[in-house]
Each structure stands twice: as structure tokens, then as C-alpha cells.
């Protein structure tokens, strides 16, 4: 911006060569090369309004409305081309399952709006049912979120597992300030594996009895499963819910054949929300969006006899130790039950004998003492299979954990960090 020529519309950026216009909100004076939103609105004449109206009449239901980039936790982000039909209906359908079409609801939305969790599950969902949204801050601040819940008497709170862990860590501080969250009765959790122990705490400590767990991906506009409120929390929060209306799911084996109920396999999804493709990436589109428009999620799942969907793990995150397939999610869920543990992230690191070894990054609750890598390993013995017990346990702080801007853990970076910290670079090179 500093190098831009005077006057709006003259932004120049080497990293973004096509960027010409920057619009600033709430600024007293426009920066060099930028527009002030207020100035743009004042300059709108009848010709512009008429042109917009004529364009509106040409828009089709399946036209692209958004190129939404994936989080890039396992590789570079991909631009999913999404449609009006997919986004609006996905948001609206979530609201129907949440009961937003009846009664009064005030939703606290600390999730960023450039992510589909904030823009679709939050904004489109809530506004399509005429309910209220409160944005607690420009960025995620757990204490500020609790303050806003108390002040605005919010009934629902949205967040990723990491966000909810941080919110719970500040709950005592909020109560000491005289803040109450007794208006809460529900909310959404998604974006990463949702530990049952964490869900139980939200129900018990924050009164979120109508908490819903969701599953989806950017490419699907985004949600394809969601909890049902006709189940008690003890049953509802054991999985990622049931297929959304007008969506199809299938679980297939390595040969693409549908497997019986209760059997693990790759989860496929099909329906109105499936993206048109990856922007300017036909090769990747053909790889993940195959015949009959089934989208291959890359996640291993099982569907129970009653239709409940459980995510076993991410295929790309799977650890292969001595020929045994290990899904980090299963280990993470157990480690969350250990006293003093606030956050858990399990990865695979190189091992000369076994190929890979299990490594756990563990974040402890504040003021917790006496929890060591040895005590965590001991707590696993006899509770999970011996080959799933972490060979390495690394105690980490929140600042150590590489995350995307939307709060998703970058496990690819974690693997690289642990490989270096544990002195396993030479082992890794043997398997490359």
C-alpha cells in the first residue's frame, strides 16, 4: 500500500499481480491506492443500480458464487468453485436441523467469515431463518467471546475443538469477573475431530445440551452430516451425526466397492453441494471428483446400522507401524480423557525398524503439574492396543502448535518439526 500511487484503484503488489482494488471499512482516511467503503456507497448512482439489477436477472442457480480455498493442512490450498444452490441450501438445511426455523436464537460466531464454517454454517444458515448473529471480535479471543455471550445472552456458540478448548480454559476467569453463560443451550463444533470428552465438558460446564457435531469439507459447501437434536447428548455426541437432507453418502473399499454397514472404508459424498471443480486445476478435479460426481473425501469412516456416521481418521494422516494401520483420531480421543490434558495431536514419525512410530503432541491445562511423557504413556497401557501407545510424547504449549488462520492443525508441519527435534532426519531419508 505504501508504494501505491495516490488515488484509489492503483494498488500494485508483486505477490498478487492482478490485485487492483482494495476497499477499507471503518477507516477515517483511505490509505494510498485504496477505496473507503463509505465513499463507494455515496458514489453509487442509478446507472450502477440498474446495471446490478440487470445482472441479477441473468444469474442461474448453478452459477459459481465463490471460490473457497481449502485449509491446506496436508498440502497447498485448493480453490473449490461453489455455487449459489450449494451454499444457500447447505446453510438453510443446517438451520432446519438446529431448530432455527422456530423460536428465537442468538448465535455467537467467533469463527472467521472467510472460512465456510463462518460464512455458510454461520451467516447463511442463521440469516436464512431470520435469527440473530453476534460477532465477538475481529479475531478469535476466548475471553472476549465469553464476555459477549454473557452480555448479549447468546443461546448458541460456534467453534472448532481448539477454540472450545481455549474458551473452557478462560471459563473460570470469566466467572470471577461475574460473567454468566447460563443463556447458552447449544452450538456447533466442527473443523477437526471432536473429542467426546470435550463435548461432555461443554454440556456439563457451559450448559450446551443442544450442541451439534458436524462433518464436511470445503468441496461440499460444506456440511454433509450433522447431529440430530432428538437424541440425548450422551448418544448424540458419540459421532458426527447423520447424513444431511438431499445428500448421498457411501463408504467404499480400495477397489471402489460399497462395504457393509459398520465396516471401515473411504467416505464418498454426492449431492447439490458438491463443487463444480477446483479452480484452474483440472487434474486435481479429476482425481477427487470422479464418475457420477462422487466426491472422494480422503477420510476413513463407518456408517452404523442406524445411519450414524463416525470418522475413523484421515487417510493421509494414517500411521503405518510395522504393517498395522493406526488412525490418530482413535488415540487422540483416548488421550483427551487423561486428567490434566487440554489438547492432543497424534502424528507419525520415521522409525528405522517399524517404518513409522506414534508421536503425540500434548498440551496441558494451565497450572497442571506432575504430568510427564512417562505418566501419559503409562496411562495408555492396558487401555489401548500396545502398538498404539505413543512411542514419543512431546509436551507442547499453544504457541508451539502450527495452525492455519482458521484454527486447523498443520500436521504436515508437526511431522517435520518432530522429525527434527527427535533426531530422525536420517531415518526419514531412508524412506523417501
PDB file of N, CA and C in Angstrom, residues 213-215 225-228 236 238-243 307-310:
ATOM      1  N   UNK A 213     -22.484 -31.747  16.521  1.00  0.00           N
ATOM      2  CA  UNK A 213     -21.222 -32.001  15.835  1.00  0.00           C
ATOM      3  C   UNK A 213     -21.513 -32.138  14.346  1.00  0.00           C
ATOM      4  N   UNK A 214     -20.653 -31.545  13.528  1.00  0.00           N
ATOM      5  CA  UNK A 214     -20.843 -31.576  12.080  1.00  0.00           C
ATOM      6  C   UNK A 214     -19.622 -32.170  11.390  1.00  0.00           C
ATOM      7  N   UNK A 215     -19.835 -32.647  10.176  1.00  0.00           N
ATOM      8  CA  UNK A 215     -18.721 -33.110   9.350  1.00  0.00           C
ATOM      9  C   UNK A 215     -18.966 -32.666   7.916  1.00  0.00           C
ATOM     10  N   UNK A 225     -22.903 -34.158   7.123  1.00  0.00           N
ATOM     11  CA  UNK A 225     -23.513 -34.833   8.271  1.00  0.00           C
ATOM     12  C   UNK A 225     -23.644 -33.846   9.419  1.00  0.00           C
ATOM     13  N   UNK A 226     -24.581 -34.156  10.315  1.00  0.00           N
ATOM     14  CA  UNK A 226     -24.823 -33.274  11.459  1.00  0.00           C
ATOM     15  C   UNK A 226     -25.629 -34.038  12.508  1.00  0.00           C
ATOM     16  N   UNK A 227     -25.402 -33.698  13.766  1.00  0.00           N
ATOM     17  CA  UNK A 227     -26.139 -34.330  14.859  1.00  0.00           C
ATOM     18  C   UNK A 227     -27.631 -34.052  14.742  1.00  0.00           C
ATOM     19  N   UNK A 228     -28.419 -34.919  15.381  1.00  0.00           N
ATOM     20  CA  UNK A 228     -29.870 -34.731  15.463  1.00  0.00           C
ATOM     21  C   UNK A 228     -30.240 -34.395  16.903  1.00  0.00           C
ATOM     22  N   UNK A 236     -25.854 -38.453  21.176  1.00  0.00           N
ATOM     23  CA  UNK A 236     -25.665 -37.584  20.016  1.00  0.00           C
ATOM     24  C   UNK A 236     -24.200 -37.257  19.761  1.00  0.00           C
ATOM     25  N   UNK A 238     -21.443 -38.917  20.277  1.00  0.00           N
ATOM     26  CA  UNK A 238     -20.523 -40.036  20.087  1.00  0.00           C
ATOM     27  C   UNK A 238     -20.034 -40.149  18.647  1.00  0.00           C
ATOM     28  N   UNK A 239     -20.608 -39.361  17.735  1.00  0.00           N
ATOM     29  CA  UNK A 239     -20.277 -39.475  16.317  1.00  0.00           C
ATOM     30  C   UNK A 239     -20.481 -38.115  15.657  1.00  0.00           C
ATOM     31  N   UNK A 240     -20.410 -38.073  14.325  1.00  0.00           N
ATOM     32  CA  UNK A 240     -20.583 -36.794  13.619  1.00  0.00           C
ATOM     33  C   UNK A 240     -21.989 -36.646  13.051  1.00  0.00           C
ATOM     34  N   UNK A 241     -22.913 -37.458  13.551  1.00  0.00           N
ATOM     35  CA  UNK A 241     -24.307 -37.278  13.178  1.00  0.00           C
ATOM     36  C   UNK A 241     -24.746 -38.118  11.996  1.00  0.00           C
ATOM     37  N   UNK A 242     -25.786 -37.616  11.323  1.00  0.00           N
ATOM     38  CA  UNK A 242     -26.447 -38.344  10.243  1.00  0.00           C
ATOM     39  C   UNK A 242     -26.402 -37.511   8.965  1.00  0.00           C
ATOM     40  N   UNK A 243     -26.540 -38.180   7.839  1.00  0.00           N
ATOM     41  CA  UNK A 243     -26.449 -37.510   6.550  1.00  0.00           C
ATOM     42  C   UNK A 243     -27.476 -36.380   6.470  1.00  0.00           C
ATOM     43  N   UNK A 307     -27.502 -45.522  10.761  1.00  0.00           N
ATOM     44  CA  UNK A 307     -27.139 -44.414   9.887  1.00  0.00           C
ATOM     45  C   UNK A 307     -26.178 -43.412  10.485  1.00  0.00           C
ATOM     46  N   UNK A 308     -25.831 -43.561  11.765  1.00  0.00           N
ATOM     47  CA  UNK A 308     -24.877 -42.641  12.383  1.00  0.00           C
ATOM     48  C   UNK A 308     -23.503 -42.806  11.737  1.00  0.00           C
ATOM     49  N   UNK A 309     -22.859 -41.677  11.456  1.00  0.00           N
ATOM     50  CA  UNK A 309     -21.566 -41.683  10.771  1.00  0.00           C
ATOM     51  C   UNK A 309     -20.452 -41.398  11.775  1.00  0.00           C
ATOM     52  N   UNK A 310     -19.411 -42.204  11.752  1.00  0.00           N
ATOM     53  CA  UNK A 310     -18.224 -41.981  12.579  1.00  0.00           C
ATOM     54  C   UNK A 310     -17.017 -41.828  11.668  1.00  0.00           C
TER      55      UNK A 310
END
